[in-house]
PDB file of C-alpha atoms in Angstrom:
ATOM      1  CA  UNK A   1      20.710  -8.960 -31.656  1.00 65.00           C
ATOM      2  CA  UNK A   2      22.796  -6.312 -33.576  1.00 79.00           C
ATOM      3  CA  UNK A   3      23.367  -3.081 -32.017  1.00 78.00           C
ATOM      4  CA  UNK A   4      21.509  -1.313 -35.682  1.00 80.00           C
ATOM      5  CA  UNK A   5      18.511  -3.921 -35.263  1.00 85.00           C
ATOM      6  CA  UNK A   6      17.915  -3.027 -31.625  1.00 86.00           C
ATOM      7  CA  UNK A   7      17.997   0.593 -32.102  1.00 87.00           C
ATOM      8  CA  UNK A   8      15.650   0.396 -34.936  1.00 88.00           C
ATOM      9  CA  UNK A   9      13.354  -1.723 -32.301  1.00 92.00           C
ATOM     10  CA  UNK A  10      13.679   0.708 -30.038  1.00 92.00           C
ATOM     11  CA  UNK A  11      12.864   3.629 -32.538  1.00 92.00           C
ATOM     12  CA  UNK A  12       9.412   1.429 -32.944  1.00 95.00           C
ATOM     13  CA  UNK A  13       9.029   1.632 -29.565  1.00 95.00           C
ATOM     14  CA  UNK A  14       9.695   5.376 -29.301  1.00 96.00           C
ATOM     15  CA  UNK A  15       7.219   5.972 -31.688  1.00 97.00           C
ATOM     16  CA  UNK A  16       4.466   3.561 -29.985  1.00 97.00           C
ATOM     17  CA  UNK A  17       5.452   5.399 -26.966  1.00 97.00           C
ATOM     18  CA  UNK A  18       4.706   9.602 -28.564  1.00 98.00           C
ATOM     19  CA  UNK A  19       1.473   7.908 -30.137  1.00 98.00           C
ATOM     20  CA  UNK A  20       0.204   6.674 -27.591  1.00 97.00           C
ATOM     21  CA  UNK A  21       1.360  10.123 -25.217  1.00 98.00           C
ATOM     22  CA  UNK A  22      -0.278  12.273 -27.978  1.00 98.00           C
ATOM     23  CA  UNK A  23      -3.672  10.460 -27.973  1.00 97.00           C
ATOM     24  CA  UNK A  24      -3.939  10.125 -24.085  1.00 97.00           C
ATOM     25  CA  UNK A  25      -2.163  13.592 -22.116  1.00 97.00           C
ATOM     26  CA  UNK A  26      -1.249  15.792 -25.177  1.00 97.00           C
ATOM     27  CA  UNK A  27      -4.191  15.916 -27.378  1.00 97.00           C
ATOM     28  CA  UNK A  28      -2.309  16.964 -30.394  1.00 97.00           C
ATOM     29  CA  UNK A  29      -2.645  15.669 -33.887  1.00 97.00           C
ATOM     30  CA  UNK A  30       0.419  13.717 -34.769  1.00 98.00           C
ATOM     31  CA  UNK A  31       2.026  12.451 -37.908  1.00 97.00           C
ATOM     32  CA  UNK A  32       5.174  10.403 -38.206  1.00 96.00           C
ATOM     33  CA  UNK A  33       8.083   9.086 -40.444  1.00 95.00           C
ATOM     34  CA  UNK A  34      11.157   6.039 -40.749  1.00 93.00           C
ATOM     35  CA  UNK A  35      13.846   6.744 -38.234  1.00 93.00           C
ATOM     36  CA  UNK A  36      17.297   7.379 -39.884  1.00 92.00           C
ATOM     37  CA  UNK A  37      20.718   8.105 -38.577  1.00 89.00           C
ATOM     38  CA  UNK A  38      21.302  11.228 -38.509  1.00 86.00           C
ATOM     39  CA  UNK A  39      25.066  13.120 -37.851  1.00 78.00           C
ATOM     40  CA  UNK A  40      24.753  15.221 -35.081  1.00 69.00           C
ATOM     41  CA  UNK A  41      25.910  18.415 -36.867  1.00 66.00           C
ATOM     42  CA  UNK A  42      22.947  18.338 -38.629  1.00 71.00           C
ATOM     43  CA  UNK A  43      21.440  19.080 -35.315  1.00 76.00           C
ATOM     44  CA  UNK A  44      19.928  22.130 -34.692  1.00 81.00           C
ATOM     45  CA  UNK A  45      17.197  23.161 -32.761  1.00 88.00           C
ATOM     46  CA  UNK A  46      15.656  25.303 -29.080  1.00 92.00           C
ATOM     47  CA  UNK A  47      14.424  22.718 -26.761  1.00 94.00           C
ATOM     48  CA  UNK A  48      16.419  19.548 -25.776  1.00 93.00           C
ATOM     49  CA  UNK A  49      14.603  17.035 -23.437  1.00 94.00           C
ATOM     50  CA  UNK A  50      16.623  13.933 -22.469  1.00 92.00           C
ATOM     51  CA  UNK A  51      16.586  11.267 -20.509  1.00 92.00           C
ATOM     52  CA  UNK A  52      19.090   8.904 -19.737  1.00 90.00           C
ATOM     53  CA  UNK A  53      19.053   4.878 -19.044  1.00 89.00           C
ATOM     54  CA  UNK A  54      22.143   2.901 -17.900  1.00 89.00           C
ATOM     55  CA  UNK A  55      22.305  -0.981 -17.182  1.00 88.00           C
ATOM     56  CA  UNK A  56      23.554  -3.294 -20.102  1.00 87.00           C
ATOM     57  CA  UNK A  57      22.600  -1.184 -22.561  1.00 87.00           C
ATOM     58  CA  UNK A  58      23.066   2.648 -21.971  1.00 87.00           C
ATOM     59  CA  UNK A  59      22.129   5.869 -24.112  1.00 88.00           C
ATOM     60  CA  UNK A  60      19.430   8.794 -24.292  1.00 91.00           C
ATOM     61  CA  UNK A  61      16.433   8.928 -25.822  1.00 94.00           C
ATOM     62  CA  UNK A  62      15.929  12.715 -26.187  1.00 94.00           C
ATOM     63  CA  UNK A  63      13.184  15.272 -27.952  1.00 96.00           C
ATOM     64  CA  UNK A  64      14.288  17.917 -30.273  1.00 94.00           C
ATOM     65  CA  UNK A  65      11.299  20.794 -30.402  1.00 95.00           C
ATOM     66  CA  UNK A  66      10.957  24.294 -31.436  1.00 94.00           C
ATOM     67  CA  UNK A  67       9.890  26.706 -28.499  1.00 94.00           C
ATOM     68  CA  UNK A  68       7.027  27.249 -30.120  1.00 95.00           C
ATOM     69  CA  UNK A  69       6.064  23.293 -30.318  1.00 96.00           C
ATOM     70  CA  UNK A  70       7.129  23.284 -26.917  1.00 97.00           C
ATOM     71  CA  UNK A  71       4.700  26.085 -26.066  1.00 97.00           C
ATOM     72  CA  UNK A  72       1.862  24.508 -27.590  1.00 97.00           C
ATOM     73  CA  UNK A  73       2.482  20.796 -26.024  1.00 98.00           C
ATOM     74  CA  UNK A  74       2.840  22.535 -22.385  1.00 97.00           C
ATOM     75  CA  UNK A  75      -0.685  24.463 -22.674  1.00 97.00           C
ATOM     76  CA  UNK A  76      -1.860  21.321 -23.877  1.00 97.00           C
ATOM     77  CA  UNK A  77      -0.923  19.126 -21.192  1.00 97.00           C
ATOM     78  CA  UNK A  78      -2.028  22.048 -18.872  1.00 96.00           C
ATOM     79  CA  UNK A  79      -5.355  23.386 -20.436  1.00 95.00           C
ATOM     80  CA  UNK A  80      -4.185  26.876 -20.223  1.00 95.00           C
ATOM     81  CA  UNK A  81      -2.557  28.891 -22.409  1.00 96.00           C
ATOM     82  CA  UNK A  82       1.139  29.477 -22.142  1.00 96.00           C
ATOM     83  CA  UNK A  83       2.649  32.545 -24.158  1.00 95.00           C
ATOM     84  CA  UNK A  84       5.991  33.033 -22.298  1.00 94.00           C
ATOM     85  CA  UNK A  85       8.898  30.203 -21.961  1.00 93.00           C
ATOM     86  CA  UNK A  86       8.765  29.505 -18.132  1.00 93.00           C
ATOM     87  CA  UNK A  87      10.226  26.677 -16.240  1.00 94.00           C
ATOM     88  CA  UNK A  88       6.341  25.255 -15.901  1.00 95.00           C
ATOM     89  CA  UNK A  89       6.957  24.537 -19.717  1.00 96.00           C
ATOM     90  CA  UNK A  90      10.491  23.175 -19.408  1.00 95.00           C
ATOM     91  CA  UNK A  91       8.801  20.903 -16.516  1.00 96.00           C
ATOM     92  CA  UNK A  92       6.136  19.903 -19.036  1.00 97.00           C
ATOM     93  CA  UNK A  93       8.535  18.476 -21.723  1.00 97.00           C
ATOM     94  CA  UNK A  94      10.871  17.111 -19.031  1.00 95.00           C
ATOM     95  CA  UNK A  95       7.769  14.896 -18.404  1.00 96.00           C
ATOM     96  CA  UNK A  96       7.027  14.387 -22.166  1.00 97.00           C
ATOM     97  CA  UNK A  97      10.597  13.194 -22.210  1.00 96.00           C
ATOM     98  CA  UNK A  98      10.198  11.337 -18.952  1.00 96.00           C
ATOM     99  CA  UNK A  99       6.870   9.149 -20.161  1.00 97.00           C
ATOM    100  CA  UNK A 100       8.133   8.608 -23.823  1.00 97.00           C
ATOM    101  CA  UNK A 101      11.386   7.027 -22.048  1.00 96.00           C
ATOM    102  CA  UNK A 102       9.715   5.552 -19.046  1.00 95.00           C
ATOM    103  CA  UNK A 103       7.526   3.046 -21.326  1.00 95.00           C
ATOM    104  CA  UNK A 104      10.185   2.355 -24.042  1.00 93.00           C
ATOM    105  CA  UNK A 105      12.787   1.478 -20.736  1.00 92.00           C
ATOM    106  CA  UNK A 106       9.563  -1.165 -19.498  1.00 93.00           C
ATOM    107  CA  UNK A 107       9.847  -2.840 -23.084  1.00 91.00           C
ATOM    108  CA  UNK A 108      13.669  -2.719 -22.958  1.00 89.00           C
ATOM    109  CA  UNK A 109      13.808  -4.244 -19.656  1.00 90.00           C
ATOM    110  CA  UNK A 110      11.506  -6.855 -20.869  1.00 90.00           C
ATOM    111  CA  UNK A 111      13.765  -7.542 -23.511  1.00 88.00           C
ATOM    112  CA  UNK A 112      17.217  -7.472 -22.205  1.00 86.00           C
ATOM    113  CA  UNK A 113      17.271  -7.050 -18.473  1.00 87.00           C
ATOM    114  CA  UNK A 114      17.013  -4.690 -15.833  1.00 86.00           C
ATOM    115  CA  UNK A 115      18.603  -0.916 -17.428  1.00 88.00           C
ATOM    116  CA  UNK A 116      17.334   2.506 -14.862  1.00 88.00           C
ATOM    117  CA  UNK A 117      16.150   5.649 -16.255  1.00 88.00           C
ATOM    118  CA  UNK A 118      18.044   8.929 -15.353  1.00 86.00           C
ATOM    119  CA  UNK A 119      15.810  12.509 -13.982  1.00 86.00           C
ATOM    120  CA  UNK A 120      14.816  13.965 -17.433  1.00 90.00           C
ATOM    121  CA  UNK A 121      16.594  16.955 -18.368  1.00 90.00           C
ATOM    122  CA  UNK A 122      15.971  19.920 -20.398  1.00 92.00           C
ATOM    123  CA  UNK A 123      18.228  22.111 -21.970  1.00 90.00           C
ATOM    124  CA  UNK A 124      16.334  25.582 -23.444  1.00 88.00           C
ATOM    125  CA  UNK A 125      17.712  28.249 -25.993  1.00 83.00           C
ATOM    126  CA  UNK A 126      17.469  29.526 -29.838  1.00 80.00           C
ATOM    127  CA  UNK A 127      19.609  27.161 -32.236  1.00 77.00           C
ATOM    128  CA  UNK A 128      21.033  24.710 -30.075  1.00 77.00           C
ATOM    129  CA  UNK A 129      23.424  22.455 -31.714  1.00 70.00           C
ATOM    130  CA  UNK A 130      25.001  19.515 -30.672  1.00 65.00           C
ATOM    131  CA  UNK A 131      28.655  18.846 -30.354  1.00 57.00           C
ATOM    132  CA  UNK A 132      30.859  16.188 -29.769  1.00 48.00           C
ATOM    133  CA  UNK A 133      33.202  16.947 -26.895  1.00 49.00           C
ATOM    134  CA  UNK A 134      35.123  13.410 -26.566  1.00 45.00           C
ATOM    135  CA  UNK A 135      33.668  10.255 -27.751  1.00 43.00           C
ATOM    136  CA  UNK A 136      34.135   8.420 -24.168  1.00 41.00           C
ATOM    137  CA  UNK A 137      33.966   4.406 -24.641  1.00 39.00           C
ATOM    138  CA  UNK A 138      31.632   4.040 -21.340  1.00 37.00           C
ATOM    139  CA  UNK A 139      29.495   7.254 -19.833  1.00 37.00           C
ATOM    140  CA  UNK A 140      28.928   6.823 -16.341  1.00 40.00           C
ATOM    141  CA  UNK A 141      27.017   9.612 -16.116  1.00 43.00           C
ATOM    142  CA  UNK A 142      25.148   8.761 -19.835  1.00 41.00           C
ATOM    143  CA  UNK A 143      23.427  12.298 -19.821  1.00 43.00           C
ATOM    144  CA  UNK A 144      27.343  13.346 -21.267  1.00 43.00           C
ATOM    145  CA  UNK A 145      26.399  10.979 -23.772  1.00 46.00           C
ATOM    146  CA  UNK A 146      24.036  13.317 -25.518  1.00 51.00           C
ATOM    147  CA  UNK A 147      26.741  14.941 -26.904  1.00 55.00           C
ATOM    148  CA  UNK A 148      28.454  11.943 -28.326  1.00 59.00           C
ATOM    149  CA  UNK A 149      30.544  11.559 -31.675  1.00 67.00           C
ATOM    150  CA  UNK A 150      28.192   8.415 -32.703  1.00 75.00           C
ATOM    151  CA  UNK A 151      25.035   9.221 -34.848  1.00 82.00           C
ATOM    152  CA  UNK A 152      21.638   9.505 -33.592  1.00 86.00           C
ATOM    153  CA  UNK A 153      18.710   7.380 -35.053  1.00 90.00           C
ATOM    154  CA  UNK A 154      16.228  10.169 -35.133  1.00 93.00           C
ATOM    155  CA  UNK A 155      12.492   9.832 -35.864  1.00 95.00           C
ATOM    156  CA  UNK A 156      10.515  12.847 -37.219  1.00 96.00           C
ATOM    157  CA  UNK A 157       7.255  13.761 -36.090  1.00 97.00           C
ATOM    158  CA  UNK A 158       5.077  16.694 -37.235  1.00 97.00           C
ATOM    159  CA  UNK A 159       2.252  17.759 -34.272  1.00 97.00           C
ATOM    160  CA  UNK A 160       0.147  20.984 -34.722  1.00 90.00           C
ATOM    161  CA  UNK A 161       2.020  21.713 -38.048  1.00 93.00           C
ATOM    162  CA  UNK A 162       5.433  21.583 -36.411  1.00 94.00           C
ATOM    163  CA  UNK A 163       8.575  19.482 -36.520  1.00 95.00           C
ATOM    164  CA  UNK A 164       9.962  17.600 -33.786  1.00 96.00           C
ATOM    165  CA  UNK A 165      12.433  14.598 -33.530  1.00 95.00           C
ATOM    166  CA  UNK A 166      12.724  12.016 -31.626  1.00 96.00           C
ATOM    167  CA  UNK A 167      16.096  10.615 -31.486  1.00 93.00           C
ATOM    168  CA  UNK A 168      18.170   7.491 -29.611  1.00 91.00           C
ATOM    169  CA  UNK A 169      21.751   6.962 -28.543  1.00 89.00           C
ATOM    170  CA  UNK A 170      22.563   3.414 -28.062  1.00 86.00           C
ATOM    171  CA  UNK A 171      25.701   1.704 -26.559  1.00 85.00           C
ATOM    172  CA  UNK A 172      26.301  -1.771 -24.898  1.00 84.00           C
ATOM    173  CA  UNK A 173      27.520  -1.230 -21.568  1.00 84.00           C
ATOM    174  CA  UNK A 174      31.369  -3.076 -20.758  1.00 74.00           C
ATOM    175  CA  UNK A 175      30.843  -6.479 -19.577  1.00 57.00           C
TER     176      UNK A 175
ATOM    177  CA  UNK B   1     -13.969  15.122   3.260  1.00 77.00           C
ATOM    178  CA  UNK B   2     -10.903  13.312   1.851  1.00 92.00           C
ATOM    179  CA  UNK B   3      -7.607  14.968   1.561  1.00 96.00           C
ATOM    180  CA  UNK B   4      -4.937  13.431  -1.345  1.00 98.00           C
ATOM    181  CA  UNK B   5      -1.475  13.966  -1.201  1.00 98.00           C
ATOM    182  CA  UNK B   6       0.095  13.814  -4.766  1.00 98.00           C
ATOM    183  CA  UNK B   7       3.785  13.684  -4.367  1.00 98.00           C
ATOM    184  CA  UNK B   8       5.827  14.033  -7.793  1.00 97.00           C
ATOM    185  CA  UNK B   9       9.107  15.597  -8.879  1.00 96.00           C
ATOM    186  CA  UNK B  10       7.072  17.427 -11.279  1.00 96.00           C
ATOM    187  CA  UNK B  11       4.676  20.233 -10.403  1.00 97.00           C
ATOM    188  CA  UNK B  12       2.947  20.274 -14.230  1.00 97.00           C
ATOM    189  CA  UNK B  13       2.359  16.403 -13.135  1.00 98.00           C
ATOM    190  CA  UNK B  14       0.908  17.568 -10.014  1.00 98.00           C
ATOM    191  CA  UNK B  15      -1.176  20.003 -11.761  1.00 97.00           C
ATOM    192  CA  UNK B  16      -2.490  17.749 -14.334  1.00 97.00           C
ATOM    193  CA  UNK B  17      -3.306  14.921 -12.034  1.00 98.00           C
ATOM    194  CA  UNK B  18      -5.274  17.474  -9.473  1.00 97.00           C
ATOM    195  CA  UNK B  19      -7.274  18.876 -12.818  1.00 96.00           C
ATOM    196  CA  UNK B  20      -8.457  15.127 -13.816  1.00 96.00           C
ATOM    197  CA  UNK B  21      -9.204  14.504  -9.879  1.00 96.00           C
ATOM    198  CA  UNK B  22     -11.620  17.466 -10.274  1.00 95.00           C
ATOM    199  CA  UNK B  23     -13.089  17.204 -13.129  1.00 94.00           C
ATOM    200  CA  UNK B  24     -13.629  13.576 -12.599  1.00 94.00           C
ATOM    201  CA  UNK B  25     -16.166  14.118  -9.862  1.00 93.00           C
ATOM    202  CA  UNK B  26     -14.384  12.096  -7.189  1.00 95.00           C
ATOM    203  CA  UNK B  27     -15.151  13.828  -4.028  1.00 94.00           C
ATOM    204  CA  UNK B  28     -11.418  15.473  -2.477  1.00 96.00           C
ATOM    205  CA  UNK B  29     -11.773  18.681  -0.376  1.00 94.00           C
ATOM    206  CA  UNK B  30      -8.252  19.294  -0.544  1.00 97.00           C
ATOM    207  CA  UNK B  31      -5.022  18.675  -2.269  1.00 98.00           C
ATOM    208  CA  UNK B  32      -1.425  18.069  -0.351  1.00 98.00           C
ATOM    209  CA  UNK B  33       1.923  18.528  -2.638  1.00 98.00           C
ATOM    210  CA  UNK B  34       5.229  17.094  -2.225  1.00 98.00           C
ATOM    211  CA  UNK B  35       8.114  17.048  -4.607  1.00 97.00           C
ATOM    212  CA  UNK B  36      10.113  14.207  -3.526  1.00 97.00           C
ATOM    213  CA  UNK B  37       9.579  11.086  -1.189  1.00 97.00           C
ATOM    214  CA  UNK B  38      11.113  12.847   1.858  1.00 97.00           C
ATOM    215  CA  UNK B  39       9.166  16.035   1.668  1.00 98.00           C
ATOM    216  CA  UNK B  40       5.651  13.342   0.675  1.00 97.00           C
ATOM    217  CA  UNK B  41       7.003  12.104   3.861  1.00 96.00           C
ATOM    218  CA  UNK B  42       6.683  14.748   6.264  1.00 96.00           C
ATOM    219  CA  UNK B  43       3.073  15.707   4.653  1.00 96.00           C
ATOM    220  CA  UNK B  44       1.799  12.369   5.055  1.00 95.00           C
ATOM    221  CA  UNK B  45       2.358  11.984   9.012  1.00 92.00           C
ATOM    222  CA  UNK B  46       1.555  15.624   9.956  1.00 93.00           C
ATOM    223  CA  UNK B  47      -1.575  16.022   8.002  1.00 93.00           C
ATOM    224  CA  UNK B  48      -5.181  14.214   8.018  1.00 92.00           C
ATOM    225  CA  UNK B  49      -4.231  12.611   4.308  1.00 96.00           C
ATOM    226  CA  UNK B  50      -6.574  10.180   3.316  1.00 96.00           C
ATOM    227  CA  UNK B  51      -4.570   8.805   0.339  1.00 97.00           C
ATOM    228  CA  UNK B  52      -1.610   9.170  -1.395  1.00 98.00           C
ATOM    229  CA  UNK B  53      -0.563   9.348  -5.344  1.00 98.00           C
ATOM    230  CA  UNK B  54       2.843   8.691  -5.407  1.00 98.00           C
ATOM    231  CA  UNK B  55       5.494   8.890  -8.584  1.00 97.00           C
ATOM    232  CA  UNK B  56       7.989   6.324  -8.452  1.00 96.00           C
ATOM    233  CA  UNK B  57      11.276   8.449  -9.689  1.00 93.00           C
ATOM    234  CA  UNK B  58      12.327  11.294  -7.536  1.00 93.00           C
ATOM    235  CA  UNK B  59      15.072  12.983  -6.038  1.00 91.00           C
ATOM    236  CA  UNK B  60      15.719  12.634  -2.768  1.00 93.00           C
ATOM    237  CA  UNK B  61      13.332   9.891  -1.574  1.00 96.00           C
ATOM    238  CA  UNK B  62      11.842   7.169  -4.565  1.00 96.00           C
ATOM    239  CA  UNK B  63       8.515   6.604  -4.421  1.00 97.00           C
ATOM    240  CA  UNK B  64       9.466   2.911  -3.448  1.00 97.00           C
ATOM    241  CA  UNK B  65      11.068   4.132  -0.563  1.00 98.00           C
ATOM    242  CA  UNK B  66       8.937   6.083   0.024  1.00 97.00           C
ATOM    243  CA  UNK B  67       6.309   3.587   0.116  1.00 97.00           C
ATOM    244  CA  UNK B  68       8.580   1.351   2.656  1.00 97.00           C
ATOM    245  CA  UNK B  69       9.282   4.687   4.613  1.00 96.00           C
ATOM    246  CA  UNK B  70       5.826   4.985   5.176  1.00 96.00           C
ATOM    247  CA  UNK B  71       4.606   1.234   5.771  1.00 94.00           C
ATOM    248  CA  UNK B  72       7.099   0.888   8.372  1.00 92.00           C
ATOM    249  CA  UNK B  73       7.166   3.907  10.305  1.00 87.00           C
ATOM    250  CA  UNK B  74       4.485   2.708  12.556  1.00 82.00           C
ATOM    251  CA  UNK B  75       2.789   6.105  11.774  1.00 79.00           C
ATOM    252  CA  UNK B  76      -0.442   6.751   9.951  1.00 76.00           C
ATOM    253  CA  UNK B  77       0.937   3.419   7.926  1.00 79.00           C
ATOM    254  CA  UNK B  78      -2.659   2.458   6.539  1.00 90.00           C
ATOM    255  CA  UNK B  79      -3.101   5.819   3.785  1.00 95.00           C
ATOM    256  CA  UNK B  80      -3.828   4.107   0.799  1.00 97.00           C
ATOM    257  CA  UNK B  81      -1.028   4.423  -1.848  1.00 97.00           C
ATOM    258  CA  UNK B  82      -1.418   4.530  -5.702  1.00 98.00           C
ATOM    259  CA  UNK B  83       1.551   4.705  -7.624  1.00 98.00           C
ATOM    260  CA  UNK B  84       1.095   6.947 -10.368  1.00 98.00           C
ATOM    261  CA  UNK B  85       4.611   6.669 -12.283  1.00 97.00           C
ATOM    262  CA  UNK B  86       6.381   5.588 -16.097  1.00 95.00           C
ATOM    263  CA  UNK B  87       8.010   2.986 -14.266  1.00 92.00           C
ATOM    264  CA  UNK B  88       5.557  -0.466 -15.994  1.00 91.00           C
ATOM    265  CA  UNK B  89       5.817  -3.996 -16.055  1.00 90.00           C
ATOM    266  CA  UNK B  90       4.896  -6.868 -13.702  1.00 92.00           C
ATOM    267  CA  UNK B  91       8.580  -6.789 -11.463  1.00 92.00           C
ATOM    268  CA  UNK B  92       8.077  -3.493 -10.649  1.00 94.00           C
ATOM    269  CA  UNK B  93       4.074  -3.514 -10.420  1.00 96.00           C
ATOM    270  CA  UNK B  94       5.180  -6.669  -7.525  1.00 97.00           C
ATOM    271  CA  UNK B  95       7.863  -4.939  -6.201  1.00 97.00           C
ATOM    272  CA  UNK B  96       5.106  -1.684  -5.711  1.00 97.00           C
ATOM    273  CA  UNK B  97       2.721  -3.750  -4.157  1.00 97.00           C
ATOM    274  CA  UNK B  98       4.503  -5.704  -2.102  1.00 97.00           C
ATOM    275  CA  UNK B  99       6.053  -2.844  -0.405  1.00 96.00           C
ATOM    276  CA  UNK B 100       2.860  -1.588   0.761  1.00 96.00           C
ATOM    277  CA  UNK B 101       1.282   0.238  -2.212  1.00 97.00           C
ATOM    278  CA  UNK B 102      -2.709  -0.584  -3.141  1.00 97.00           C
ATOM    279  CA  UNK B 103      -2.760   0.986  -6.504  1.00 97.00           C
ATOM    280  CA  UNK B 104      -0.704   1.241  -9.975  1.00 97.00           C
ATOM    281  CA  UNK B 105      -1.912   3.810 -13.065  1.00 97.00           C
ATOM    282  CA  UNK B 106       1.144   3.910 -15.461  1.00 97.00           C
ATOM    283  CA  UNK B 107       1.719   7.010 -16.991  1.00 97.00           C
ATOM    284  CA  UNK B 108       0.417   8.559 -19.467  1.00 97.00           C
ATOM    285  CA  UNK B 109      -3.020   8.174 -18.728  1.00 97.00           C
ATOM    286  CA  UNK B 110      -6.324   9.041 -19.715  1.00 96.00           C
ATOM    287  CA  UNK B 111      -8.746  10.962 -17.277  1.00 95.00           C
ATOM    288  CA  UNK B 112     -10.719   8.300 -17.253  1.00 96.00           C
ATOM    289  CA  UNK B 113      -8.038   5.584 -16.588  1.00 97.00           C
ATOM    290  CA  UNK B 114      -7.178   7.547 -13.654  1.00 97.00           C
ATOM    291  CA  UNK B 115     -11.198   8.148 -12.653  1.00 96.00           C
ATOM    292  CA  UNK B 116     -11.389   4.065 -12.193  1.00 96.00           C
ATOM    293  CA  UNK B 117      -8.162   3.853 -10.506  1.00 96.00           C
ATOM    294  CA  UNK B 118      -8.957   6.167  -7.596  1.00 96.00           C
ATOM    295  CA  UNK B 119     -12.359   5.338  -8.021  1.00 94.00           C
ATOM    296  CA  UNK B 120     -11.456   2.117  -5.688  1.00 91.00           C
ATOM    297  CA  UNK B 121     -10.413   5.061  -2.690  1.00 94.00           C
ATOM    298  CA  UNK B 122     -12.378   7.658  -3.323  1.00 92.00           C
ATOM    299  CA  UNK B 123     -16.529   8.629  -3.371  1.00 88.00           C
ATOM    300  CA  UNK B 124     -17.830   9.974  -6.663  1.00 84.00           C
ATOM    301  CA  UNK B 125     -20.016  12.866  -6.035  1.00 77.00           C
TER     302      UNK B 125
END
């Protein structure tokens, strides 16, 4: 299968994945749209949560989310209501990140053999943009990945009248 | 009354899965935490833990090794173990229980989902 077909498989699976998250742990409204590649300069955003997957195939799949969204999904998941950006709410969307990942890695593995998911990280601020640094052929540790020179195929979602994306670096690993 | 260990990386994960525990009218008097296999380690010999939720991802100590840790230590070896993780699909459901573990809820899950799964180990009130 083509590298562009798989990723837009995957971008299904993504988006199976935040439905089914929203309807079972968030309890959020959620609306969604196409995936489309999208240059990472147009990037901008607070909260980054990422995970990481290596075997034959290796990439991120990572969230893109204001603080406020971010906010909202963390009292959510909690039942409390969080006003102040702590490092229980970071937690929170590493495991939004974490479960989204975790059950499109159980389709991929189904599909095209054994790949291993990375700890989720998050990365917190006010604008973050991404960069490219170096465009490395093979990331051993595919978190550097994140800020690769190759476009991401980002799917938008709108919960509680906010934005968020969804998006998903792909590479095939050297044989 | 039955104490639970819930070892995961996460402590919002923790959190959550204690809520649904008590809201779900399963009968737990008290709640052990552990943020890796190792530390889920130590808990699980030196206290009275009548079972254990365990995440499968984790620094330090897996949940799978964990799991094997645990089985073959010799020690307080038959705590029932339910792997609460993202980690799904048959190999790794086989590889879970045939390490030791009695139980798989793939995450997310829905309060009740998690209700039926325990619900095997532990009395409803």
């Amino acid at each position: 299968m083509a590298l562009e077909n798989m990723m837009e498989t995957i971008a299904l699976d993504i988006t199976e994945a935040t439905k089914t998250l929203f309807e079972t742990m968030i309890l959020m409204d959620l609306k969604y749209d196409e995936a489309s590649l999208v240059d990472d300069t147009q990037i901008k955003t607070d909260v980054i949560g990422m995970v990481s997957f290596v075997g034959k195939y290796h990439g991120v799949i990572a969230v893109f989310l204001s603080q406020r969204l971010a906010l909202k999904i963390a009292s959510n998941m909690l039942m409390a209501e969080l006003t102040q950006f702590t490092t229980e709410v970071k937690d929170a969307i590493g495991e939004v990140s974490n479960m989204i990942a975790g059950n499109v890695k159980t389709k991929l593995t189904a599909r095209h053999g054994e790949i291993q998911l990375t700890i989720p990280i998050v990365i917190a601020g006010e604008g973050l943009s991404i960069t490219a640094v170096n465009n490395s052929p093979i990331v051993n540790d595919a978190s550097l990945s994140c800020f690769s020179k190759d476009p991401w195929l980002m799917t938008p979602f709108v919960s509680g009248n906010e934005k968020f994306n969804i998006g998903l670096l792909l590479k095939e690993s050297n044989k | 009354m039955p104490k639970v260990l819930i070892i995961d990386d996460s402590a919002v994960m923790r959190k959550i899965i204690q809520r649904n525990i008590q809201q779900s009218g399963l009968m737990v008097d008290e709640f052990v935490e552990a943020g890796d296999g190792r530390e889920g380690l130590e808990k699980a010999v030196s206290n009275n833990i009548d079972l254990i939720l365990c995440d499968w991802n984790m620094p330090n100590m897996t949940g799978i090794d964990f799991v094997r840790a645990l089985r073959g230590s010799g020690q307080k070896n038959t705590i029932p173990i339910v792997m609460v993780t993202t980690e799904g699909g048959e190999t790794k459901i086989e590889e879970a229980k045939s390490s030791g573990a009695n139980g798989y809820l793939t995450k997310p899950f829905t309060p009740e989902q998690l209700k039926s799964k325990l619900g095997n180990f532990l009395l409803v009130k």
